[in-house]
XYZ file of C-alpha atoms in Angstrom:
405
model
C 7.242 77.507 0.296
C 6.943 80.424 2.154
C 4.277 79.040 4.425
C 6.664 76.488 5.722
C 9.267 79.306 6.524
C 6.815 81.023 8.417
C 6.182 77.930 10.180
C 9.971 77.255 10.969
C 10.199 81.056 12.278
C 7.910 79.989 14.808
C 9.322 76.815 15.749
C 12.808 78.505 16.003
C 11.586 80.874 18.442
C 10.639 78.087 20.747
C 14.290 76.493 20.369
C 15.609 79.993 21.215
C 13.326 80.573 24.574
C 16.021 78.703 26.997
C 18.870 81.103 25.686
C 16.194 84.459 25.656
C 16.027 83.514 29.499
C 19.535 83.111 30.149
C 20.452 86.359 28.537
C 17.150 88.265 29.440
C 16.436 88.732 25.614
C 13.731 90.859 24.703
C 10.632 89.772 22.398
C 8.424 92.329 20.952
C 6.424 92.689 17.911
C 2.795 92.765 16.903
C 0.294 90.276 15.894
C -2.558 91.402 13.658
C -5.526 89.352 12.688
C -7.641 90.778 9.815
C -10.591 90.155 7.822
C -10.718 91.382 4.288
C -13.235 91.297 1.511
C -12.659 92.805 -2.164
C -13.109 92.071 -5.570
C -10.306 89.934 -7.237
C -9.801 91.594 -10.586
C -7.668 88.725 -12.097
C -11.071 86.446 -11.962
C -13.845 88.940 -11.397
C -15.090 87.164 -8.320
C -15.757 88.747 -5.051
C -12.929 87.628 -2.356
C -13.019 87.261 1.387
C -10.243 85.778 3.479
C -8.845 85.823 7.309
C -5.132 86.691 7.600
C -2.482 86.904 10.053
C 0.204 89.003 10.085
C 3.347 88.385 12.497
C 6.082 90.739 13.022
C 8.804 89.905 15.400
C 11.845 91.639 16.783
C 14.321 89.645 19.067
C 17.250 91.762 20.669
C 19.779 91.567 23.566
C 20.352 87.876 22.530
C 23.702 87.988 23.468
C 25.360 89.676 26.739
C 26.646 92.694 24.602
C 23.348 93.083 22.507
C 24.996 92.968 19.255
C 22.839 90.007 18.115
C 19.304 90.638 17.092
C 16.704 88.494 15.030
C 13.819 90.103 12.665
C 10.763 88.500 10.891
C 7.621 89.509 9.397
C 5.117 87.024 7.392
C 1.472 86.408 7.077
C -0.722 83.648 6.538
C -4.123 84.214 4.564
C -7.222 81.557 3.923
C -9.657 82.257 1.548
C -13.204 81.463 2.604
C -15.333 82.083 -0.464
C -13.555 80.522 -3.508
C -11.797 77.266 -2.702
C -8.190 78.778 -3.091
C -6.935 77.457 0.437
C -4.194 79.032 2.335
C -1.205 80.737 1.246
C 1.649 82.714 3.237
C 4.469 84.803 2.687
C 7.642 85.268 4.388
C 8.772 89.036 3.686
C 11.945 88.803 5.998
C 13.737 87.022 8.268
C 17.231 87.468 9.130
C 19.760 87.389 11.810
C 21.635 90.750 12.549
C 25.174 90.963 14.215
C 26.461 94.082 14.682
C 29.797 95.964 15.860
C 31.828 93.023 15.078
C 35.462 94.172 16.138
C 33.635 97.646 16.062
C 33.816 97.812 12.242
C 31.450 95.193 10.744
C 27.928 94.286 10.635
C 26.593 90.933 9.351
C 23.078 90.210 8.244
C 22.045 86.948 7.016
C 18.721 85.629 5.829
C 15.975 86.813 4.098
C 15.838 90.772 3.856
C 15.135 93.847 1.764
C 18.146 95.480 0.437
C 18.058 98.651 -1.275
C 21.102 100.649 -2.774
C 21.028 103.680 -5.150
C 21.840 101.314 -8.197
C 18.711 98.763 -7.145
C 16.703 97.046 -4.678
C 15.664 93.530 -4.151
C 13.938 90.873 -1.445
C 17.266 88.399 -0.825
C 17.874 85.064 0.760
C 21.223 85.681 1.390
C 23.784 87.957 3.169
C 25.016 91.806 3.613
C 28.188 93.066 5.217
C 28.678 96.683 6.077
C 32.258 97.744 6.915
C 32.461 100.904 9.003
C 34.789 103.043 11.055
C 37.670 102.765 8.564
C 37.816 106.196 7.496
C 35.408 108.709 5.627
C 34.089 105.932 3.572
C 31.771 103.101 4.419
C 31.329 99.799 2.290
C 28.737 97.417 1.935
C 28.221 94.050 -0.135
C 25.439 91.781 -0.597
C 24.286 88.711 -2.460
C 21.975 85.885 -2.511
C 19.026 84.718 -4.079
C 16.328 86.896 -5.592
C 13.019 86.388 -4.000
C 10.267 86.700 -6.418
C 6.525 86.709 -5.582
C 3.369 86.173 -7.597
C -0.430 85.807 -6.684
C 0.125 82.170 -5.557
C 3.725 82.508 -3.559
C 7.114 82.727 -4.686
C 7.936 82.281 -8.153
C 11.913 82.238 -8.245
C 13.800 80.117 -10.194
C 17.076 78.360 -9.357
C 19.001 80.969 -11.852
C 17.888 84.059 -9.755
C 20.426 85.400 -8.041
C 21.495 89.252 -7.089
C 24.425 90.843 -5.880
C 25.921 94.086 -5.377
C 28.367 96.689 -3.801
C 28.047 100.178 -2.179
C 30.285 102.941 -0.860
C 28.727 105.333 1.576
C 30.533 108.981 2.691
C 30.830 108.711 6.487
C 30.990 110.969 9.097
C 29.875 114.272 7.913
C 27.044 115.745 9.298
C 25.639 117.487 6.799
C 26.630 115.487 3.697
C 25.123 112.272 2.486
C 26.513 110.143 -0.496
C 26.265 107.024 -2.021
C 27.780 105.179 -5.216
C 26.803 101.680 -5.896
C 26.407 98.658 -8.325
C 23.750 95.940 -8.722
C 23.654 93.178 -10.974
C 20.468 90.753 -11.101
C 20.781 87.149 -12.968
C 18.368 84.869 -13.964
C 18.382 81.570 -16.458
C 19.168 83.617 -19.508
C 22.533 85.277 -17.744
C 22.609 88.936 -16.508
C 19.047 90.333 -16.137
C 20.022 93.750 -14.974
C 23.356 95.667 -14.790
C 23.220 99.051 -13.139
C 25.367 101.963 -11.404
C 23.403 104.274 -9.101
C 24.511 107.152 -6.870
C 22.769 109.376 -4.515
C 23.633 112.920 -2.575
C 22.086 115.024 -0.173
C 23.621 117.858 1.245
C 22.247 120.662 4.065
C 23.335 124.139 3.565
C 22.996 127.466 5.942
C 20.490 125.460 8.058
C 17.870 126.295 5.530
C 18.785 124.514 2.373
C 18.656 120.863 1.379
C 20.348 120.312 -1.904
C 19.507 116.139 -2.992
C 19.787 114.115 -6.320
C 19.567 110.334 -7.101
C 20.151 108.432 -10.347
C 20.624 105.172 -11.782
C 22.305 104.203 -14.949
C 21.504 100.840 -16.721
C 24.557 99.498 -18.661
C 22.944 97.301 -21.051
C 21.045 99.865 -22.730
C 23.545 102.905 -21.732
C 20.778 105.016 -20.411
C 19.670 106.639 -17.273
C 16.650 104.438 -16.063
C 15.900 107.209 -13.213
C 17.092 110.770 -12.589
C 15.947 112.825 -9.521
C 17.481 116.473 -8.564
C 15.581 118.626 -6.174
C 16.286 121.809 -3.801
C 13.913 122.275 -0.718
C 14.152 125.790 0.939
C 12.694 126.267 4.323
C 13.172 129.955 5.397
C 11.302 129.445 8.814
C 9.848 126.181 10.331
C 6.572 126.633 9.033
C 7.360 127.296 5.415
C 8.877 124.937 2.949
C 9.492 125.276 -0.745
C 10.334 122.347 -3.084
C 11.492 122.232 -6.516
C 12.143 118.905 -8.121
C 13.175 117.555 -11.678
C 12.737 113.588 -12.325
C 12.872 111.521 -15.233
C 12.137 107.659 -15.942
C 13.290 105.529 -18.897
C 11.142 102.210 -18.352
C 14.142 99.521 -18.514
C 13.240 95.717 -18.342
C 15.189 92.660 -17.734
C 17.302 91.659 -20.533
C 15.513 88.450 -20.668
C 12.172 90.110 -20.852
C 10.392 90.177 -24.105
C 9.267 93.742 -23.343
C 13.079 94.650 -23.790
C 12.689 94.795 -27.325
C 9.602 97.229 -27.343
C 10.056 100.781 -27.999
C 9.361 103.293 -24.864
C 9.080 106.926 -24.274
C 11.012 108.651 -21.515
C 8.787 110.717 -19.055
C 10.003 113.924 -17.356
C 8.419 115.830 -14.708
C 8.999 119.381 -13.034
C 7.533 120.063 -9.788
C 7.248 123.667 -7.610
C 5.489 123.185 -4.367
C 5.189 125.562 -1.225
C 3.856 124.197 2.196
C 2.950 126.556 4.960
C 1.670 125.993 8.188
C -0.113 129.123 9.595
C -0.970 128.122 12.885
C -1.634 125.011 14.976
C -5.349 125.075 13.309
C -4.632 125.687 9.619
C -2.008 124.559 6.942
C -2.121 125.119 3.275
C -0.206 123.816 0.321
C 0.134 124.772 -3.463
C 2.211 123.254 -6.440
C 2.839 123.053 -9.772
C 3.955 120.283 -12.089
C 4.613 120.104 -15.496
C 4.509 116.274 -17.046
C 6.278 115.556 -20.367
C 5.199 112.066 -21.847
C 7.218 112.015 -24.941
C 10.463 113.431 -26.835
C 8.770 115.867 -28.736
C 7.823 117.670 -25.409
C 4.134 116.932 -25.222
C 2.433 116.642 -22.073
C 0.367 118.269 -19.146
C 0.388 120.959 -16.742
C -0.922 120.137 -13.363
C -2.169 122.681 -10.587
C -2.908 121.540 -7.053
C -4.055 123.087 -4.024
C -4.664 121.929 -0.500
C -5.496 122.520 3.010
C -5.614 121.011 6.329
C -7.972 122.757 8.946
C -8.893 121.968 12.506
C -11.725 123.602 13.346
C -12.081 122.514 16.912
C -9.327 119.990 18.764
C -11.207 116.835 17.848
C -11.879 117.538 14.426
C -9.491 117.616 11.246
C -10.323 118.246 7.899
C -8.170 117.703 4.797
C -9.049 119.223 1.221
C -7.100 118.776 -2.276
C -7.767 119.724 -5.658
C -6.128 119.188 -8.925
C -6.571 120.785 -12.330
C -4.862 119.431 -15.384
C -4.743 121.055 -19.104
C -2.451 119.615 -21.687
C -2.649 116.850 -24.415
C -5.620 115.109 -22.857
C -7.650 118.239 -22.607
C -9.033 119.633 -19.120
C -9.613 117.372 -16.304
C -9.961 117.893 -12.414
C -10.263 116.256 -9.425
C -10.402 116.378 -5.844
C -10.541 114.723 -2.011
C -12.245 115.665 1.192
C -11.098 113.259 4.337
C -12.470 114.068 7.788
C -11.189 112.779 10.919
C -13.190 112.883 14.342
C -11.689 112.025 17.639
C -14.986 111.863 20.170
C -12.864 110.233 22.883
C -9.218 109.871 23.098
C -9.242 106.042 22.220
C -11.687 106.454 19.442
C -11.014 107.922 15.825
C -13.530 108.217 13.261
C -12.702 109.277 9.740
C -14.609 109.334 6.480
C -13.779 110.788 2.946
C -14.757 111.373 -0.583
C -12.636 111.535 -3.494
C -13.730 112.421 -7.370
C -11.710 112.181 -10.099
C -12.238 112.896 -13.847
C -10.266 111.045 -16.530
C -10.297 109.974 -20.359
C -9.277 106.491 -21.238
C -9.287 107.320 -25.101
C -10.683 109.789 -27.268
C -13.712 107.439 -28.234
C -14.967 107.309 -24.670
C -14.408 110.730 -23.841
C -14.224 112.049 -20.327
C -15.371 109.832 -17.552
C -15.555 110.262 -13.758
C -14.471 107.728 -10.717
C -15.725 108.339 -7.096
C -14.542 106.756 -3.906
C -16.285 106.752 -0.778
C -14.861 105.745 2.497
C -15.592 105.365 6.204
C -13.423 103.823 9.078
C -12.595 104.088 12.693
C -9.856 103.035 15.159
C -10.062 102.292 18.752
C -7.249 101.610 21.405
C -8.421 99.196 23.735
C -5.506 99.238 26.032
C -1.532 99.527 25.665
C -1.422 96.598 23.667
C -4.466 96.023 21.744
C -6.309 97.961 18.997
C -8.961 97.216 16.638
C -9.864 99.127 13.437
C -12.327 98.886 10.514
C -12.175 100.413 6.998
C -15.104 100.464 4.263
C -14.877 101.607 0.691
C -16.980 101.810 -2.267
C -15.487 102.655 -5.771
C -17.834 104.056 -8.632
C -16.455 104.159 -11.867
C -17.303 103.027 -15.503
C -16.187 99.621 -14.925
C -18.255 99.157 -11.733
C -21.712 100.908 -10.019
C -20.511 99.707 -6.912
C -17.143 98.028 -5.600
C -16.969 97.672 -2.169
C -13.854 96.658 -0.283
C -13.193 96.539 3.625
C -10.914 95.329 6.200
C -11.574 94.730 10.022
C -8.241 94.273 12.112
C -7.358 93.419 15.815
C -3.806 94.153 16.637
C -2.090 93.010 19.722
C 1.624 94.362 20.586
C 3.945 92.512 22.631
């Protein structure tokens, strides 16, 4: 189904071409041709495939410049395991803005994100603005669900929602929204959400997000944070986050007992000069209601010893109920000439799956490069090997050719 819609997108553009000429419409986008090889962890087989990713933007379709079209999708062809061709249409919509200087209308497949919930929707979204200090939004349509083979949406999968946003205040943003998801069994999700962001004294940012599930009568997510930047080079961040797993009402997992996850973060980022920047942080992770969890300490640095080279270093140390674990990463970027960028890295992690196996290590080695051929064409490649308890070698890679138009 997605493949057919993607072909329709290309055919539709051809039909639109006369009007594009008449109104001098602008067509921009990117064609990305890719070759990928990786391990299919579901089947355990090596996989290789060619893919074509197409991103299109058509603007100035009408004389006033209010109408535009956006589309993005991909087609992949397997060349090893006989799985054939499949495709996905991620979005394809028409957008008409500033109707009566108060209404924006978007129709088609689109990703919609409210504080109360988000979904990929085949439907519509209407925004009402310039009617006072509050702007309004309403959306609804078919809920688009993907699985490994394509689209998995059923005939009863729908979503709808409404939102109200504070409008016209330079230093303040706020949203209150409602989100409902429906499936064959009835109401699958029933949620309220809110976001808030406030800038103070040109050096302080206060923000918060919350999502409340009506069925379980609990907050599924809460985030509260403060960023303080006394200078442009120094930023302090403090956050508290909690998450309580919520499943669709029709899911078998909705009857399982789950634990609330909580996390407190303090972090400092400091840019010493254009050659060196450093960061350090502390995270308290709580996995259960009895307060058991982990303390995670992290430090990092980004160093540019010469203009063409950048080195990124990160190290984490964790202690708590799972014992003492640590890990780190080293990434290096080198630009020998302006169109060419080379990079490589090593990641090392210690982990413990259970008490019986004890502590184990995982390592990742990667290398890649990007080359800008001209203003419209570029190519890149990345190769990666993962070494862990399950695989002595797990090679993956991607070669890409991009054409911008």
